[in-house]
Structure formats: structure tokens, C-alpha cells
């Protein structure tokens, strides 16, 4: 039973355009969400997070939107750059678990081409 | 930022042998370390949580006798895959947390690709 789903395994975007990566979750106990970025042969690195008390968090070119009623979040990258090409993982955790567990989606491979 | 070193990056072994993977926090003390496994095109799946000086907590379906975890110090955790079989072939990745905070303080190693022949 996948509690965090990233239904698009891959996404291709032209440089300068917006990249939108989507993530859905099923567990209503999740109240903290994170995006990680992973390059080949490297571990995931933290990108941006959002608490369930917010519906938007912005950090430079990266914005995460949270729709709690739809149990959906998305990561927007604008403008997209070739260096953004990587696999992006959505992850969720819950205060009830002391934020000890991160449940990951399967990842979306983003390719930004010139 | 904080660095987590995982070694080896690649390992190929024969069926029936044991493989040890090390995870070190290089510039901070990791009170908690996590071990994940990822099969191709699937999510990172949490296998176990280890706290320094105590027994690891395994997720449901993960065999504790097969995946031995030792967290003997605040900077080192090891995962030993005992009597490895081809179905254990996977990408194993560790992460370490410095304090009891939310996810942005979780730092990942670069992973170990295990291939069992």
C-alpha cells in the first residue's frame, strides 16, 4: 500500500519553462512534507518542505503547494534550468510518529533540456 | 552542510556470503540513523531505525536476523546483509539525523548498490 504516490515517473521540460512535479498521499495523519533531489550516484538532498498549517512555501525558484483536502502537493520550479535535471522524491511524515519516519514516493525523473 | 559517508558504493557478492555496509556521519553526531532500500522504479522503503547504543527498530516485513544493524557509536552505523541471496540485490541507502527535528535535518549517504550473484 503506497501511502505517497508520484504517478509521473518522468517529466521533460524546456529550459526557462516551469516544471511541475506532483505528489499524492493517502494518510491523513501526515502533516509535514518534503521534497528531495537526487543526482545519479549521490544520496538525496533536501530541497524544500511544507507544514500542513501552510498551503504554500517558497524558496527562490522552488515553490511547494499543499492542498490538504485533495491530499495533494506539488513542486514548482521556475524557471527550470538544465542543472535541475535529477530525480525528485516527495516524502511525508507525521508528528504522531515524532517525525521519525519519512515515507517516500517512487520519484519523478526531471529532464530539463536547452 | 552535514556529510554522511556510505561505503562501499558498489558491491558484488556470491550467494550465501555476508555483506557489510557502513554509514558514517562525518561532521556531526547522529543519534538516529535510518536504513532504506530501493528497488528499481520503486520508492525508498524504510527498513529500520537505529539509535546509538540500543537495538534497531525494524519495519514490518524486514527480517532482523537477515539485516543486522549495529549503531555502536554516534558516528557509525553498519548494516550487514547476512547470507545474501539474489533477491537481496537492491540499492541500500542510509540517512542520519543530528537531533530530534523534522526532515530537513536528515542527511543521506550516497547509497550502496548490492548485486548478489
Coordinates of C-alpha atoms in Angstrom, one line a residue:
Chain A
X1 CA 0.0 0.0 0.0
X2 CA 1.7 3.1 -1.2
X3 CA 1.0 6.0 1.1
X4 CA 2.9 8.5 -1.0
X5 CA 2.5 8.4 -4.7
X6 CA 4.3 10.1 -7.5
X7 CA 2.4 9.0 -10.6
X8 CA 4.6 10.5 -13.2
X9 CA 7.9 8.6 -13.4
X10 CA 9.4 11.2 -15.7
X11 CA 9.0 14.7 -16.9
X12 CA 10.7 16.6 -19.7
X13 CA 10.7 20.4 -19.7
X14 CA 12.4 23.1 -21.8
X15 CA 14.9 25.4 -20.1
X16 CA 13.3 28.5 -18.9
X17 CA 9.8 27.0 -18.6
X18 CA 8.0 25.9 -15.4
X19 CA 8.4 22.3 -14.1
X20 CA 5.6 21.0 -12.0
X21 CA 6.1 17.8 -10.1
X22 CA 3.1 16.2 -8.4
X23 CA 2.7 14.0 -5.3
X24 CA -0.4 12.5 -3.7
X25 CA -0.7 10.9 -0.3
X26 CA -3.4 8.8 1.4
X27 CA -2.6 9.0 5.1
X28 CA -4.4 11.9 6.7
X29 CA -2.0 11.8 9.7
X30 CA 0.8 13.2 7.5
X31 CA 1.4 16.8 8.5
X32 CA 4.9 17.5 7.2
X33 CA 6.0 17.1 3.6
X34 CA 9.4 17.4 2.0
X35 CA 11.0 17.3 -1.4
X36 CA 14.4 15.7 -2.0
X37 CA 16.5 15.9 -5.1
X38 CA 18.8 13.1 -6.2
X39 CA 21.6 13.1 -8.7
X40 CA 23.0 9.8 -10.0
X41 CA 25.4 8.1 -7.6
X42 CA 24.6 10.5 -4.8
X43 CA 22.2 10.5 -1.9
X44 CA 19.1 12.6 -1.9
X45 CA 19.5 16.1 -0.7
X46 CA 16.8 18.2 1.0
X47 CA 15.2 20.8 -1.2
X48 CA 12.1 22.3 0.4
X49 CA 9.5 21.4 2.9
X50 CA 6.0 22.4 4.0
X51 CA 4.0 22.0 7.1
X52 CA 0.3 21.2 7.0
X53 CA -0.5 24.6 8.6
X54 CA 0.5 26.2 5.3
X55 CA -0.6 25.8 1.8
X56 CA 2.5 27.3 0.1
X57 CA 6.2 27.7 0.8
X58 CA 8.6 29.4 -1.5
X59 CA 12.4 29.3 -1.7
X60 CA 13.9 31.0 -4.7
X61 CA 12.9 29.2 -7.8
X62 CA 11.2 26.4 -5.9
X63 CA 7.7 26.6 -4.5
X64 CA 5.7 23.8 -2.9
X65 CA 1.9 23.9 -2.8
X66 CA -0.2 21.8 -0.5
X67 CA -3.8 21.0 -0.9
X68 CA -4.8 19.1 2.2
X69 CA -8.4 18.5 1.1
X70 CA -7.1 16.8 -2.0
X71 CA -4.2 15.2 -0.2
X72 CA -2.0 16.6 -3.0
X73 CA 1.2 18.6 -3.1
X74 CA 3.2 19.9 -6.0
X75 CA 6.7 21.3 -6.5
X76 CA 7.1 24.1 -9.0
X77 CA 10.4 25.1 -10.4
X78 CA 10.6 28.3 -12.4
X79 CA 12.5 29.0 -14.4
X80 CA 13.8 25.5 -15.0
X81 CA 17.5 25.1 -15.6
X82 CA 19.5 22.1 -17.0
X83 CA 21.1 21.7 -13.6
X84 CA 17.7 20.9 -12.2
X85 CA 17.7 17.6 -14.1
X86 CA 17.5 14.9 -11.4
X87 CA 15.1 12.6 -9.7
X88 CA 12.8 14.3 -7.3
X89 CA 11.3 12.5 -4.3
X90 CA 8.3 13.6 -2.4
X91 CA 8.3 12.5 1.3
X92 CA 5.8 12.7 4.1
X93 CA 6.0 12.4 7.9
X94 CA 3.7 12.7 10.9
X95 CA 4.0 14.4 14.2
X96 CA 2.3 11.4 15.8
X97 CA 5.4 9.4 14.9
X98 CA 7.7 12.1 16.2
X99 CA 8.7 12.7 12.6
X100 CA 10.8 9.6 12.9
X101 CA 9.7 8.1 9.6
X102 CA 9.8 9.6 6.2
X103 CA 7.6 7.8 3.7
X104 CA 8.8 8.4 0.2
X105 CA 7.2 8.3 -3.2
X106 CA 8.8 6.5 -6.1
X107 CA 10.3 9.6 -7.5
X108 CA 10.0 11.6 -10.7
X109 CA 12.9 12.0 -13.1
X110 CA 13.0 15.5 -14.4
X111 CA 14.9 16.3 -17.6
X112 CA 15.4 20.0 -18.5
X113 CA 16.6 20.4 -22.0
X114 CA 18.0 23.5 -23.7
Chain B
X1 CA 26.2 21.2 5.2
X2 CA 26.5 17.9 7.1
X3 CA 28.0 15.0 5.4
X4 CA 27.1 11.3 5.6
X5 CA 29.6 8.9 4.1
X6 CA 28.4 5.5 3.0
X7 CA 30.7 2.7 1.9
X8 CA 31.0 0.8 -0.3
X9 CA 29.2 2.4 -3.3
X10 CA 29.1 -0.9 -5.2
X11 CA 29.4 -4.5 -4.0
X12 CA 29.0 -7.7 -6.0
X13 CA 29.0 -10.9 -4.0
X14 CA 28.2 -14.6 -4.3
X15 CA 25.0 -16.0 -2.9
X16 CA 25.4 -17.1 0.7
X17 CA 28.0 -14.6 1.7
X18 CA 27.5 -11.7 4.0
X19 CA 28.0 -8.1 3.1
X20 CA 28.6 -5.2 5.5
X21 CA 27.7 -1.6 4.6
X22 CA 29.0 1.3 6.7
X23 CA 27.3 4.7 7.2
X24 CA 29.3 7.4 8.9
X25 CA 28.3 10.9 9.9
X26 CA 31.5 12.9 9.3
X27 CA 30.9 16.3 11.0
X28 CA 28.0 15.7 13.4
X29 CA 26.9 13.1 15.9
X30 CA 24.0 11.1 14.6
X31 CA 21.7 10.0 17.4
X32 CA 19.5 8.3 14.9
X33 CA 20.3 6.6 11.7
X34 CA 17.9 5.1 9.1
X35 CA 18.4 2.4 6.6
X36 CA 16.4 2.4 3.4
X37 CA 16.2 0.0 0.4
X38 CA 15.1 0.9 -3.1
X39 CA 14.2 -1.5 -5.8
X40 CA 14.2 -0.2 -9.4
X41 CA 11.4 2.2 -10.1
X42 CA 10.1 2.0 -6.6
X43 CA 10.1 4.2 -3.5
X44 CA 12.8 4.4 -0.9
X45 CA 11.5 1.9 1.7
X46 CA 12.5 2.4 5.3
X47 CA 14.0 -0.9 6.6
X48 CA 14.9 0.1 10.1
X49 CA 15.7 2.9 12.5
X50 CA 18.8 2.6 14.7
X51 CA 19.5 4.7 17.8
X52 CA 23.0 4.8 19.2
X53 CA 23.6 2.2 21.9
X54 CA 20.2 0.4 21.5
X55 CA 18.7 -2.2 19.3
X56 CA 17.3 -1.2 16.0
X57 CA 13.6 -0.9 15.3
X58 CA 12.7 -2.9 12.2
X59 CA 9.8 -2.1 9.9
X60 CA 7.2 -4.7 9.3
X61 CA 8.3 -7.4 6.9
X62 CA 12.1 -6.7 7.4
X63 CA 13.9 -9.7 8.8
X64 CA 16.1 -8.6 11.7
X65 CA 18.2 -11.7 11.6
X66 CA 19.0 -11.2 7.9
X67 CA 19.6 -7.4 8.1
X68 CA 21.8 -6.9 11.1
X69 CA 22.2 -3.3 12.2
X70 CA 24.7 -2.0 14.6
X71 CA 24.9 1.6 15.8
X72 CA 27.8 1.3 18.3
X73 CA 28.8 5.0 18.2
X74 CA 27.3 8.4 17.4
X75 CA 29.1 8.5 14.1
X76 CA 28.8 5.0 12.7
X77 CA 26.0 2.6 11.9
X78 CA 26.5 -0.7 9.9
X79 CA 24.1 -2.8 8.0
X80 CA 25.1 -6.4 7.4
X81 CA 23.2 -8.4 4.9
X82 CA 23.7 -12.0 6.1
X83 CA 23.6 -15.0 3.7
X84 CA 22.8 -12.7 0.8
X85 CA 20.6 -14.1 -2.0
X86 CA 19.8 -12.7 -5.4
X87 CA 16.5 -11.2 -4.2
X88 CA 18.5 -9.1 -1.8
X89 CA 20.0 -7.2 -4.7
X90 CA 19.0 -3.7 -4.3
X91 CA 20.1 -0.1 -3.6
X92 CA 20.6 0.4 0.1
X93 CA 20.9 3.9 1.5
X94 CA 21.4 5.3 4.9
X95 CA 20.5 8.6 6.5
X96 CA 21.4 10.3 9.7
X97 CA 19.7 12.8 11.9
X98 CA 21.6 15.1 14.3
X99 CA 18.8 16.0 16.6
X100 CA 15.1 15.1 17.0
X101 CA 13.9 17.5 14.4
X102 CA 11.9 17.3 11.2
X103 CA 13.1 16.1 7.9
X104 CA 15.3 18.9 6.8
X105 CA 17.9 17.7 9.3
X106 CA 18.0 14.3 7.7
X107 CA 21.2 13.8 5.7
X108 CA 21.6 10.9 3.2
X109 CA 24.6 8.8 2.3
X110 CA 25.3 8.2 -1.4
X111 CA 23.9 4.7 -1.3
X112 CA 25.3 1.2 -1.9
X113 CA 24.2 -0.9 -4.9
X114 CA 24.3 -4.6 -3.9
X115 CA 24.3 -7.2 -6.6
X116 CA 24.1 -10.8 -5.4
X117 CA 25.1 -13.4 -8.0

